[in-house]
Short mmCIF file of C-alpha atoms in Angstrom, two decimals:
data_model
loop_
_atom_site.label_atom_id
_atom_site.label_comp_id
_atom_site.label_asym_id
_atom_site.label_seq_id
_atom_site.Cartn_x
_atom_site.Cartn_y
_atom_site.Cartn_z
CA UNK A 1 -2.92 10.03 -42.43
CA UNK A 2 -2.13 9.54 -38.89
CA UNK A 3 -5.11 8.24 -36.74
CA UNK A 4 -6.64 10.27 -34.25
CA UNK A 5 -6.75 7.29 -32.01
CA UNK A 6 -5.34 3.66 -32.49
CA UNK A 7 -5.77 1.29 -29.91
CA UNK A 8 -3.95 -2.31 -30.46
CA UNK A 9 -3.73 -5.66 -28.47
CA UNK A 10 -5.13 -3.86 -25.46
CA UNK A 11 -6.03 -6.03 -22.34
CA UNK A 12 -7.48 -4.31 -19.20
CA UNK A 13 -8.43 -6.59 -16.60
CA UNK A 14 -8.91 -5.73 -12.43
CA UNK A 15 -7.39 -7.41 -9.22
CA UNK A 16 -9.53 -6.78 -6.25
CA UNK A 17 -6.69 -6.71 -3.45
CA UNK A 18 -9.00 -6.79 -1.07
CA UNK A 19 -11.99 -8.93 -2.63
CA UNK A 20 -9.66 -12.37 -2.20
CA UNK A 21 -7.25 -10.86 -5.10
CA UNK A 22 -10.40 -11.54 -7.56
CA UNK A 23 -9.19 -11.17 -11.23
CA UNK A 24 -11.87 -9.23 -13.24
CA UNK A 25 -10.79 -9.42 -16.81
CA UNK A 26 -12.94 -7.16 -19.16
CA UNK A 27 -11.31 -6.39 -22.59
CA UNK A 28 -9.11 -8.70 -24.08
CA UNK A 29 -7.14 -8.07 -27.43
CA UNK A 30 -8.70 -4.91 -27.93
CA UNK A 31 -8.48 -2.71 -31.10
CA UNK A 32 -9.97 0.23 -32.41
CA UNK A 33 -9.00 2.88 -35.01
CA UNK A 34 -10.55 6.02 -35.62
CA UNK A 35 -9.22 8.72 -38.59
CA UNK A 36 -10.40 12.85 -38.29
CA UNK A 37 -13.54 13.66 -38.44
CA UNK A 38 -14.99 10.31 -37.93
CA UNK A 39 -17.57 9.29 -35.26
CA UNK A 40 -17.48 6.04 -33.84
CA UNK A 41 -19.79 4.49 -31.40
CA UNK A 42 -18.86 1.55 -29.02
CA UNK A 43 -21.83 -0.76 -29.17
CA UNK A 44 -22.51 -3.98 -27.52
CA UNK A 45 -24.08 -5.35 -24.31
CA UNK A 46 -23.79 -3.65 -20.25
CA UNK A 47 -21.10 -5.14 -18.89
CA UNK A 48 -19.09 -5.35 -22.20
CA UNK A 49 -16.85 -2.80 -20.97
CA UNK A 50 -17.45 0.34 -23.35
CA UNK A 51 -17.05 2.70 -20.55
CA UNK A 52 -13.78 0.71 -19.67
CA UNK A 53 -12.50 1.33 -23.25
CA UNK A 54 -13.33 5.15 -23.06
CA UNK A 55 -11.66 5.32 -19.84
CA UNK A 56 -8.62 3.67 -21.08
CA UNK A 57 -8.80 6.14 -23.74
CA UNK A 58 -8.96 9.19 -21.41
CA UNK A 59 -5.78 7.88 -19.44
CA UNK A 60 -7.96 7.13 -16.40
CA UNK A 61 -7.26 3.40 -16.48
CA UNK A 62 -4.42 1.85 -17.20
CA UNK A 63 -3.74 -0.49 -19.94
CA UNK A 64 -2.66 -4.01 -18.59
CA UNK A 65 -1.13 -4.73 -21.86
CA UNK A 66 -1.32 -3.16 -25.49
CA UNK A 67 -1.24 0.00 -26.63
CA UNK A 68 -3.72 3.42 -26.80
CA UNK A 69 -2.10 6.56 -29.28
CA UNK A 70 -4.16 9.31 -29.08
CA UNK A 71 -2.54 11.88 -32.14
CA UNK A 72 0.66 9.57 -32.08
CA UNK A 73 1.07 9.75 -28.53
CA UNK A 74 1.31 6.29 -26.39
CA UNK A 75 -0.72 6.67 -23.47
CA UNK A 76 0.63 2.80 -22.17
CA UNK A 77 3.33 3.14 -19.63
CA UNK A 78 3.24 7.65 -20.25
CA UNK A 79 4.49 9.53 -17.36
CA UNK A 80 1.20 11.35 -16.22
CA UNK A 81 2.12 14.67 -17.19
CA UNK A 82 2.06 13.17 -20.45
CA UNK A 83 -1.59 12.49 -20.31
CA UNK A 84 -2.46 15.86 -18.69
CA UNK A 85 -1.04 17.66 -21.32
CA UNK A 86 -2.78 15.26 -23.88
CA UNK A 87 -5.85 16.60 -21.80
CA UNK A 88 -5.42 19.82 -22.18
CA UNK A 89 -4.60 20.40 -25.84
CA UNK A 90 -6.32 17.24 -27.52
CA UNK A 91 -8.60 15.08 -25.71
CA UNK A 92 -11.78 16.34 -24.48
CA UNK A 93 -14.01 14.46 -22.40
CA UNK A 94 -17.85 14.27 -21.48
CA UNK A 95 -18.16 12.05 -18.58
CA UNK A 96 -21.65 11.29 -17.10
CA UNK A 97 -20.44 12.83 -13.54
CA UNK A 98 -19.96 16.35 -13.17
CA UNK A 99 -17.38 16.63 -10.32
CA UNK A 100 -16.47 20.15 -9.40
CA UNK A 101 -15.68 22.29 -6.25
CA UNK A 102 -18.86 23.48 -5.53
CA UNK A 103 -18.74 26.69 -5.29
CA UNK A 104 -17.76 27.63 -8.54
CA UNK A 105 -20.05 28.88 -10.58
CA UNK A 106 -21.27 27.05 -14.38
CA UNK A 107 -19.86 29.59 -16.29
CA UNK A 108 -16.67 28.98 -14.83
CA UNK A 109 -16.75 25.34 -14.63
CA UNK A 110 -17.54 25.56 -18.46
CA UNK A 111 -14.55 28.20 -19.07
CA UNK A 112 -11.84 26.11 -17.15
CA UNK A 113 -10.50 23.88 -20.09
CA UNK A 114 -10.14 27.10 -21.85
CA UNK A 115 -8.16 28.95 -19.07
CA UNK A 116 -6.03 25.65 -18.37
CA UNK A 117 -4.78 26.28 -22.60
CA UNK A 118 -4.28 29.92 -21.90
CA UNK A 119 -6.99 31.80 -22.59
CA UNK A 120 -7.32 34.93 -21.21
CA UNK A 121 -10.40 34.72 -18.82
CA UNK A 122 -12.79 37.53 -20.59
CA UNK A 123 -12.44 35.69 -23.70
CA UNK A 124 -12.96 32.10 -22.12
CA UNK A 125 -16.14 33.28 -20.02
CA UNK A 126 -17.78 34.82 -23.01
CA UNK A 127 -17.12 31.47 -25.24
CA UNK A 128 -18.88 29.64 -22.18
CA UNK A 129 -21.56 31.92 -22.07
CA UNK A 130 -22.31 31.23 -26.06
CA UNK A 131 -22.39 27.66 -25.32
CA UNK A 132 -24.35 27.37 -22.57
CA UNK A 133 -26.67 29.80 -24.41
CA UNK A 134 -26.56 27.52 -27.49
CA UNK A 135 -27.63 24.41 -24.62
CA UNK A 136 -30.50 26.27 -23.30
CA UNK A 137 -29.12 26.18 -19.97
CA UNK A 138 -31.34 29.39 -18.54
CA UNK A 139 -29.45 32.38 -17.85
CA UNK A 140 -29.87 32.66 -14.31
CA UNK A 141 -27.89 29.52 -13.79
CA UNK A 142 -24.43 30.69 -15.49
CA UNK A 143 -24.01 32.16 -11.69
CA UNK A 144 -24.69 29.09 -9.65
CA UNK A 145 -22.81 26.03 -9.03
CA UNK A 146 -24.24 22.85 -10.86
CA UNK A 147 -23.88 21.07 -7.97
CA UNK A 148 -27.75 21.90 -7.51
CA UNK A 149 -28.60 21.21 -10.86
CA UNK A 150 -31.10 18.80 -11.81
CA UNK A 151 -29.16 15.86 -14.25
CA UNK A 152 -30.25 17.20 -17.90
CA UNK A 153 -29.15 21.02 -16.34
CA UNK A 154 -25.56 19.31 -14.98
CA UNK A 155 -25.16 17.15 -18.39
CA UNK A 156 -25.31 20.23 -20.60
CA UNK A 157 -22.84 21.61 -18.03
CA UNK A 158 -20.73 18.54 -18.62
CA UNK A 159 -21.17 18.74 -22.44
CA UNK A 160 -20.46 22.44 -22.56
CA UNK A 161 -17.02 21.57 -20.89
CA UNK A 162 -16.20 18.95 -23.14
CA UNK A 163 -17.10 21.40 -26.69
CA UNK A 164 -15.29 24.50 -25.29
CA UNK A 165 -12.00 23.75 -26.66
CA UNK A 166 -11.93 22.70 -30.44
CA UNK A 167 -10.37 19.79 -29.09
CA UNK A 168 -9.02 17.10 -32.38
CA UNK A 169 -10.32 14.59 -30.50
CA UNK A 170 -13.80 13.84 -28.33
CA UNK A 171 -14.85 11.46 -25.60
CA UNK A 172 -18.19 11.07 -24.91
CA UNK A 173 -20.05 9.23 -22.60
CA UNK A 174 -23.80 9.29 -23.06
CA UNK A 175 -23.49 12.83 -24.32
CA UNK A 176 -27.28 12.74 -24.34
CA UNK A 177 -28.81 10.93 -22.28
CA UNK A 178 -30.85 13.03 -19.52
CA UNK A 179 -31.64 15.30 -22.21
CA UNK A 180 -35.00 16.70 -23.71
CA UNK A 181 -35.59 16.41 -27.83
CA UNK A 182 -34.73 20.04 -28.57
CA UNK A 183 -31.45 19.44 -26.04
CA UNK A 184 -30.14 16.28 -27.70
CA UNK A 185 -30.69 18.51 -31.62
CA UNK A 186 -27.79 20.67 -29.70
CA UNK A 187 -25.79 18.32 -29.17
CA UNK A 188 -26.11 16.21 -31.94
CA UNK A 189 -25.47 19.69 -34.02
CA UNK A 190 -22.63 20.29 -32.17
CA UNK A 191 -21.29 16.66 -32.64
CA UNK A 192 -21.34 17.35 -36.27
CA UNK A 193 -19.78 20.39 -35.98
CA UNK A 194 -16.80 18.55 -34.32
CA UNK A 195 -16.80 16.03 -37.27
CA UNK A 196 -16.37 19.42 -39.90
CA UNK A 197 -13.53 20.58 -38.29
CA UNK A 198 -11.36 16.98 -38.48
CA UNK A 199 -12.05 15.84 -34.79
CA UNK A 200 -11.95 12.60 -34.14
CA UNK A 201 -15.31 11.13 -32.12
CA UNK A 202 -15.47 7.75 -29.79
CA UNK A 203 -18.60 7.77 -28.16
CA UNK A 204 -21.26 5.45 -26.25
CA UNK A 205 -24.51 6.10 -27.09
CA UNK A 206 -27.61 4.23 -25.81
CA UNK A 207 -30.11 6.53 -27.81
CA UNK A 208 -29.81 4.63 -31.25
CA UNK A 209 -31.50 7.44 -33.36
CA UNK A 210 -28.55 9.74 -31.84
CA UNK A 211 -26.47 7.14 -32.94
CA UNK A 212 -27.10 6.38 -35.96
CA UNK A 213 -27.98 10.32 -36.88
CA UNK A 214 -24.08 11.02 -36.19
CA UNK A 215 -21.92 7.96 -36.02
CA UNK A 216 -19.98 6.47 -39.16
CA UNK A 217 -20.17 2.95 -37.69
CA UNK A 218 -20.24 1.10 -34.25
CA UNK A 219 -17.23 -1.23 -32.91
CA UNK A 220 -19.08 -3.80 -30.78
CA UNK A 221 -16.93 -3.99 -28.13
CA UNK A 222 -18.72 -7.82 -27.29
CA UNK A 223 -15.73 -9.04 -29.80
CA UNK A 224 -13.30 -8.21 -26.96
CA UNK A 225 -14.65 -9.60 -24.22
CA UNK A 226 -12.09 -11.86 -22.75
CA UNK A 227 -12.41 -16.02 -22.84
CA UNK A 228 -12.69 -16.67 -19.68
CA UNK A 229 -16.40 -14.57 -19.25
CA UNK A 230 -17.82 -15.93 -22.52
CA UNK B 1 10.94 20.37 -18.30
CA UNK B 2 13.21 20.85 -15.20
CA UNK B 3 11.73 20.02 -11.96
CA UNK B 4 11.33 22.79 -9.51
CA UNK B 5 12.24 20.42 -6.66
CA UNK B 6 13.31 17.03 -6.97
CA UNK B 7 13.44 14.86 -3.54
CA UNK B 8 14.59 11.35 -3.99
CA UNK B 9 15.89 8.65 -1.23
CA UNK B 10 14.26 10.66 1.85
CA UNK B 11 14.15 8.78 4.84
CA UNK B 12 13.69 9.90 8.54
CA UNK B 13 13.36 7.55 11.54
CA UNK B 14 12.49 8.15 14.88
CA UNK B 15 14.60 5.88 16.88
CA UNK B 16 14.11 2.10 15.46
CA UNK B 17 10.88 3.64 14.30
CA UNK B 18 10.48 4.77 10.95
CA UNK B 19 8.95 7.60 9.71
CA UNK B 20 9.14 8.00 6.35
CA UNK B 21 11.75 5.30 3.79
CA UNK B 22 13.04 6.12 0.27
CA UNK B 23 10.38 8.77 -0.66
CA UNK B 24 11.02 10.27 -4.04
CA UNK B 25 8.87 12.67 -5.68
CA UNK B 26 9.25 15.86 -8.14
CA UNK B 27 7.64 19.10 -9.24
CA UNK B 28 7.42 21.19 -11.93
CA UNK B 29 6.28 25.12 -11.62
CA UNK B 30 2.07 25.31 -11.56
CA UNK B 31 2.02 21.13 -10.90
CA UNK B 32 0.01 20.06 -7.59
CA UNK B 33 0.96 17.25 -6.16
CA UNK B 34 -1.22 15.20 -3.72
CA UNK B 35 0.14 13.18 -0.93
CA UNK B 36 -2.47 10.70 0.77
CA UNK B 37 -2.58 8.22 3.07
CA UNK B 38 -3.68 7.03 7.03
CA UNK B 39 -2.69 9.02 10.04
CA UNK B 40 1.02 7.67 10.89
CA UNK B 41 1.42 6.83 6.99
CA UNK B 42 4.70 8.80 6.86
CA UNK B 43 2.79 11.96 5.03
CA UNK B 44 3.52 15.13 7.21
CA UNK B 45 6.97 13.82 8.60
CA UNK B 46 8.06 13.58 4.58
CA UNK B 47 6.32 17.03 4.00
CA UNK B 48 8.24 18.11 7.12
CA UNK B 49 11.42 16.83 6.01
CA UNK B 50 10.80 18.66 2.40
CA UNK B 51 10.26 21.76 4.14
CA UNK B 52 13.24 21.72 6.78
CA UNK B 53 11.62 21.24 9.55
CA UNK B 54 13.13 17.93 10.11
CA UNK B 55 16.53 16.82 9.19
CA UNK B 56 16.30 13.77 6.72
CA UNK B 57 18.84 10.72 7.81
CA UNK B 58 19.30 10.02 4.14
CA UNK B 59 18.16 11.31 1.03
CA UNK B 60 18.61 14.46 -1.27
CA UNK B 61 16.32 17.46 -1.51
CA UNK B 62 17.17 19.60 -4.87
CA UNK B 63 15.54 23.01 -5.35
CA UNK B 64 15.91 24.82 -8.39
CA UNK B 65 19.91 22.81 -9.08
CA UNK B 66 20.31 24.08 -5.23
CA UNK B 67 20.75 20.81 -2.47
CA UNK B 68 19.12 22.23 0.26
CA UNK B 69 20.12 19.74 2.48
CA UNK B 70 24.30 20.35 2.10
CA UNK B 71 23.26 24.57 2.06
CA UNK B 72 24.22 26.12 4.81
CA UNK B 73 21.59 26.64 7.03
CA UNK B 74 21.44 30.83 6.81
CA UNK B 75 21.69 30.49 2.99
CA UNK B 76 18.79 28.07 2.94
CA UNK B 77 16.59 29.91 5.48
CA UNK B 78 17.25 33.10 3.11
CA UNK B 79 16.23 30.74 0.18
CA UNK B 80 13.12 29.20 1.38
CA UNK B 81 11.86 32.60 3.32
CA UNK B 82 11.90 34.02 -0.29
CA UNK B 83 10.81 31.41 -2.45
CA UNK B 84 8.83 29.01 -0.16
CA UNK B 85 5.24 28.77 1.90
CA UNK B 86 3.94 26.47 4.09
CA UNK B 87 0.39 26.07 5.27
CA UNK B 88 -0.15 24.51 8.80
CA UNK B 89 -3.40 22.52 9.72
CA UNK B 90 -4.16 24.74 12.65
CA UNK B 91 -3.48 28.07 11.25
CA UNK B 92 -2.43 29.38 14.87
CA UNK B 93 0.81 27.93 13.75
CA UNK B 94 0.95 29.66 11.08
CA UNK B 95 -0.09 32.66 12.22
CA UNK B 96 0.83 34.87 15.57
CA UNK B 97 -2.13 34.70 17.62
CA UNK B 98 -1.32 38.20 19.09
CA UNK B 99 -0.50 40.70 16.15
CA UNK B 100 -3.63 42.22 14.13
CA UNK B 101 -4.56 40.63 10.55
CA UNK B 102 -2.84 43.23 8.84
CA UNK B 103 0.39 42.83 11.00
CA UNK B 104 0.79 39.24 10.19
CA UNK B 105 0.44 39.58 6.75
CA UNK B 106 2.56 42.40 6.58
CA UNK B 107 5.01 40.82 8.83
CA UNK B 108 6.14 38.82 6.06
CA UNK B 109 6.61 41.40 3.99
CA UNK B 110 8.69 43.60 6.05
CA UNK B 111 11.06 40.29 6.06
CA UNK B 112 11.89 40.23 2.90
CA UNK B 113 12.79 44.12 2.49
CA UNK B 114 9.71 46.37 2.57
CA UNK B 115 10.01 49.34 4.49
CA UNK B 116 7.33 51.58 3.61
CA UNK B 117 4.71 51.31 6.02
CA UNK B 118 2.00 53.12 3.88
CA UNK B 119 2.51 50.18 1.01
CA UNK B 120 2.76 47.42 3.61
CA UNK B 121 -0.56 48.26 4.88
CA UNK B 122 -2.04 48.56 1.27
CA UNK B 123 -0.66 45.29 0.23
CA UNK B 124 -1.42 43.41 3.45
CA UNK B 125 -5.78 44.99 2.50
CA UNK B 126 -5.54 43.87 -0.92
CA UNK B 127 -4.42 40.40 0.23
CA UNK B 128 -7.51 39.99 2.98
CA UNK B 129 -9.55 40.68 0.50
CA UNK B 130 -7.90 38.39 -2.08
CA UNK B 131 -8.65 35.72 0.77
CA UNK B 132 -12.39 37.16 1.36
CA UNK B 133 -11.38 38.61 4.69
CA UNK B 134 -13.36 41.93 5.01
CA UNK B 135 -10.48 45.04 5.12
CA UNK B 136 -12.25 46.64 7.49
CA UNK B 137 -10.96 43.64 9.85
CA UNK B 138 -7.26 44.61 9.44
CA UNK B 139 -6.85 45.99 12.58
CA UNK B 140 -8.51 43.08 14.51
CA UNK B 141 -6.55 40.05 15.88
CA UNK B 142 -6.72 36.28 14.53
CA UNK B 143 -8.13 35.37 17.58
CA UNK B 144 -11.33 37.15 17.11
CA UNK B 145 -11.75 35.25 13.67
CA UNK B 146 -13.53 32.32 12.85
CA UNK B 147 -11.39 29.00 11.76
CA UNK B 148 -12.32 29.38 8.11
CA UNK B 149 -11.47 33.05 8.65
CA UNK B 150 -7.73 32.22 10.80
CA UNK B 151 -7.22 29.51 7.66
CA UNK B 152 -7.96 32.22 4.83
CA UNK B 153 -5.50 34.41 6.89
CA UNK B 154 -2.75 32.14 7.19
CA UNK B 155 -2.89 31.87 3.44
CA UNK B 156 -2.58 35.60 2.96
CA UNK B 157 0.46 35.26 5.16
CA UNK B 158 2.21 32.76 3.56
CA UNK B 159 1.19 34.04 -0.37
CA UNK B 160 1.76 37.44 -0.03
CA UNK B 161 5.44 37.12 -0.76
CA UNK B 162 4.85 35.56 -3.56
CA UNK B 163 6.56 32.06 -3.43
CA UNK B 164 7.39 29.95 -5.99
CA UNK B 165 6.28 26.58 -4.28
CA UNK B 166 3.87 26.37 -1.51
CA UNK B 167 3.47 22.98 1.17
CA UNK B 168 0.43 22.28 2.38
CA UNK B 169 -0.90 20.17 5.28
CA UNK B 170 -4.03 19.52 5.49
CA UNK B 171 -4.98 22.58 4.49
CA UNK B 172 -8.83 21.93 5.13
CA UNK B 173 -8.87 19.49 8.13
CA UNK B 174 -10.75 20.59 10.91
CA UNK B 175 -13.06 22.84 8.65
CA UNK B 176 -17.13 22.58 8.31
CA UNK B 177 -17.37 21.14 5.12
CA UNK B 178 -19.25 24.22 3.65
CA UNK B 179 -16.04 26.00 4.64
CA UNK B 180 -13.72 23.72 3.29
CA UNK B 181 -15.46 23.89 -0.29
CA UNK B 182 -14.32 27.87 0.10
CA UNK B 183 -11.33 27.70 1.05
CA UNK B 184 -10.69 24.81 -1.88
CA UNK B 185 -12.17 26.96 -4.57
CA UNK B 186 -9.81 29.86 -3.52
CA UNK B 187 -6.64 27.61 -2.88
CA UNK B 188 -7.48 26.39 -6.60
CA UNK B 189 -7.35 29.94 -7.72
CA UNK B 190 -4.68 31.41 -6.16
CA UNK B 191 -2.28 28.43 -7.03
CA UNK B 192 -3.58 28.77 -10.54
CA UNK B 193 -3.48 32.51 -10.79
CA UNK B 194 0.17 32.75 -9.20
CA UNK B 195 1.45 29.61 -11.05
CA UNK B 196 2.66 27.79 -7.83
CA UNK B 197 4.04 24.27 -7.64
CA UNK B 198 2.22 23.02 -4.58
CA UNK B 199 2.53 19.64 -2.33
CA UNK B 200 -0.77 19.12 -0.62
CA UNK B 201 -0.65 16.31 2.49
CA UNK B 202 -4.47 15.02 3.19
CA UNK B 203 -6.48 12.35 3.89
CA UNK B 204 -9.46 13.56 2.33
CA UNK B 205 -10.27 11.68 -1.17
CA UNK B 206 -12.18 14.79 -2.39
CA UNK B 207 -9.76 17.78 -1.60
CA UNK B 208 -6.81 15.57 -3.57
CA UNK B 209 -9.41 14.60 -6.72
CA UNK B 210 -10.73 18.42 -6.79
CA UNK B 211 -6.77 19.85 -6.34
CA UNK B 212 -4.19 17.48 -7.33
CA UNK B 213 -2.39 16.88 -10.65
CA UNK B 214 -0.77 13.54 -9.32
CA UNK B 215 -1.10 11.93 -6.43
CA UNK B 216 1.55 9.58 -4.30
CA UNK B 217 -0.22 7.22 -2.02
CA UNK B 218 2.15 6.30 1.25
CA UNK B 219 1.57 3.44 3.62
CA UNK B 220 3.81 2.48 6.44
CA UNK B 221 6.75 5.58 5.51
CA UNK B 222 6.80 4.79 1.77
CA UNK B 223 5.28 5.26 -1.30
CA UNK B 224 2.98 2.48 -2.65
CA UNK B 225 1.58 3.87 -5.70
CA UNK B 226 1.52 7.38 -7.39
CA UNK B 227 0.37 8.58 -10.67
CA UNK B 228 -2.46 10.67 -12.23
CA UNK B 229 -4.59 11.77 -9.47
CA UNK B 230 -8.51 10.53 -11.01
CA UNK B 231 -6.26 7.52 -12.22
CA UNK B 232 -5.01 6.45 -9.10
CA UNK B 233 -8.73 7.20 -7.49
CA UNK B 234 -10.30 5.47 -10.21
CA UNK B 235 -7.89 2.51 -11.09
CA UNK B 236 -5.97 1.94 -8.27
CA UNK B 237 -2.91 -0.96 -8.55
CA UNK B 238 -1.75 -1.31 -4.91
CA UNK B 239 -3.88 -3.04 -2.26
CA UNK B 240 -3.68 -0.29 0.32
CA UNK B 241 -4.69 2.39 -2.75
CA UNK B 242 -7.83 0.15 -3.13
CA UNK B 243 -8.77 -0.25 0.12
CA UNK B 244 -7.88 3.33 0.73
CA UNK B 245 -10.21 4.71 -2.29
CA UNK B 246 -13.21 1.94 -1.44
CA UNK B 247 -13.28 3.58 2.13
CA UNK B 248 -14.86 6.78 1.39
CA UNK B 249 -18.34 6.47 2.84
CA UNK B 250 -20.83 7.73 0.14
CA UNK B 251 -22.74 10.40 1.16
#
């Protein structure tokens, strides 16, 4: 079978133009497979660059050497409408920042991955509305921006986003962090949900019973933490 | 897929001076393309150039297989009345100052063939209030509007034919910022509903994240970096991209 996501040799470092051209290497000969309907957590210290991985993943940072496939497709050296088509039919993403126009309302913030595929917009307002039903977010909000939302209100948001499209594979970034017990049971629900149905899972997760109540096993991603900041 | 418009080589001086050098850039239908970048960066005199208001000294401008630039100059005008929009900063020139709402978005209509008056004025309603302009208004002049009103107006004017590519420059500069998020949300829409390819010319970080597919940074007349636009906010490659990104005061 195909992996979901296979990342090989990858190096990301930084040069700070404008910091005296600074070199800021943070992953070094990194590699990381992950088959359908497997979770996988990135583990290891701050600063060990799991978020860097995720976002290498997600096609917001560039690769400075290796390779990322997500479902067969290279994401190193892609033209970007490469990736935003990736985006729209196979990667979703929970990010810990909600960033939105804001003065679009939840329910349509939550419904816009859905619309970008093709859905018609009845159909992709009323799957929004189950899910941010299913989150708990109160009803009164669906008609409000998030912008004003307190964090565990504008993570749910963020999460509902993310789950809307049965996406084959799933970014997630703290998925439940600023959230209440009976919030993070969604979630963690929905996560396995995601698993059923073949997706593919990379996620950071500082809560270790979330993590270890829905993650196969955790790549520390210490072991790629380049020589020169050992 | 086959670009809508594919500009490559474009280069316009001013005297010794240049304006913009060897800009190349394509679109395909429904794409948004950002174009960033200081004041004198070379931004609106490309934009300008793609949109015939300036003649390029070099380069080639292909629109749907046509070359606009070797067209002759009826032909094109007939071409880009049709299939075109552009969206001016100050919407007064965009808009004629001293003909009612409903005249200047009906204007444009009567240019490209409608005749019957009845229809005109129904479209050119419908179309203030797809831009949140009250109907009612449609016999009042721009002048008596508010900026965020004039903008939203100028938009109606320059969709209602409905073009297949639309150029924007800085479409929400000079704006209150609780204006600007309106008119952003509704731009979104509208070039999401109608499927437009779009070219939008800021310098505002958050209008090109919240709008733009990819994004070309320009510094000096030429392009220094482009790619995905949260990429190229987020992991920018070129020194001027970095410093350009890092400058955004928090708020």
């Amino acid at each position: 079978m195909t992996p979901a996501v296979e990342v090989s040799a990858v190096a990301k470092g930084f040069t700070l133009h404008n910091q005296s051209g600074v070199q800021v290497n943070v992953l070094d000969d990194a590699k990381l497979t992950v088959a359908p309907g497997e979770c996988v957590a990135l583990g290891g210290a701050s600063g060990s660059g799991k978020s860097t991985l995720l976002r290498l993943l997600a096609g917001n940072y560039l690769a400075t050497e290796g390779s990322v496939r997500i479902a067969g497709t290279e994401l190193v050296g892609a033209h970007p409408r490469t990736i935003t088509a990736l985006r729209r039919d196979t990667v979703g993403y929970v990010s810990q920042f909600l960033r939105v126009v804001p003065r679009v309302p939840a329910r349509e913030v939550v419904a816009e991955p859905l619309l970008a595929a093709g859905t018609a917009r009845d159909d992709a307002e009323a799957a929004a509305e189950t899910l941010l039903a299913r989150l708990n977010l109160p009803r009164p909000l669906w008609d409000l921006s998030p912008t004003t939302f307190s964090g565990g209100e504008q993570q749910r948001v963020n999460v509902a986003r993310g789950f809307i499209n049965a996406y084959p594979v799933l970014l997630l970034d703290e998925p439940t962090a600023s959230l209440d017990a009976a919030n993070r049971a969604v979630v963690l629900s929905m996560i396995e949900e995601a698993k059923a149905r073949g997706a593919a899972i990379v996620g950071i997760f500082h809560d270790a019973d979330a993590r270890s109540s829905v993650c196969d096993r955790v790549v520390d991603v210490s072991a790629f933490t380049p020589a020169d900041r050992r | 897929m086959t670009p809508l418009l594919d500009v490559s080589g474009l280069t316009k001086r001013y005297g010794s001076r240049i304006g913009c050098r060897d800009v190349s850039l394509d679109l395909i239908p429904g794409e948004v393309l950002g174009i960033v970048g200081e004041s004198g960066s070379g931004k609106t005199t490309g934009l300008n150039c793609i949109a015939s208001h300036l003649s390029p000294d070099a380069g080639r401008i292909t629109y749907r297989g046509h070359d606009l630039i070797a067209m002759p100059e009826p032909e094109r005008r007939r071409l880009m009345r049709a299939e075109w929009a552009f969206v001016h900063q100050n919407p007064a020139d965009g808009l004629r100052m001293n003909v009612t709402a409903g005249g200047n978005v009906g204007e444009r209509l009567m240019e490209s063939g409608a005749r019957h008056y009845g229809n005109i004025r129904g479209a050119a309603s419908a179309w203030l209030e797809r831009v949140e302009i009250d109907p009612a208004r449609i016999d009042d002049r721009p002048t008596t509007f508010s900026g965020g009103m004039r903008q939203r107006l100028q938009i109606a004017r320059a969709l209602v034919t409905n073009p297949r590519i639309v150029l924007m420059d800085e479409p929400t500069g000079g704006l209150d910022v609780s204006v600007q998020a309106r008119l952003l949300d509704l731009l979104k829409k509208l070039v999401h509903d109608m499927g437009l390819a779009a070219i939008v010319v800021t310098h505002d970080m958050g209008v090109v994240r919240l709008m733009a597919d990819r994004l070309i940074v320009m510094k000096d007349g030429q392009v220094v970096e482009q790619g995905l636009t949260d990429q190229v906010l987020d992991d920018p490659q070129d020194a001027y991209s970095q410093l350009l990104v890092s400058s955004v005061l928090p708020v």
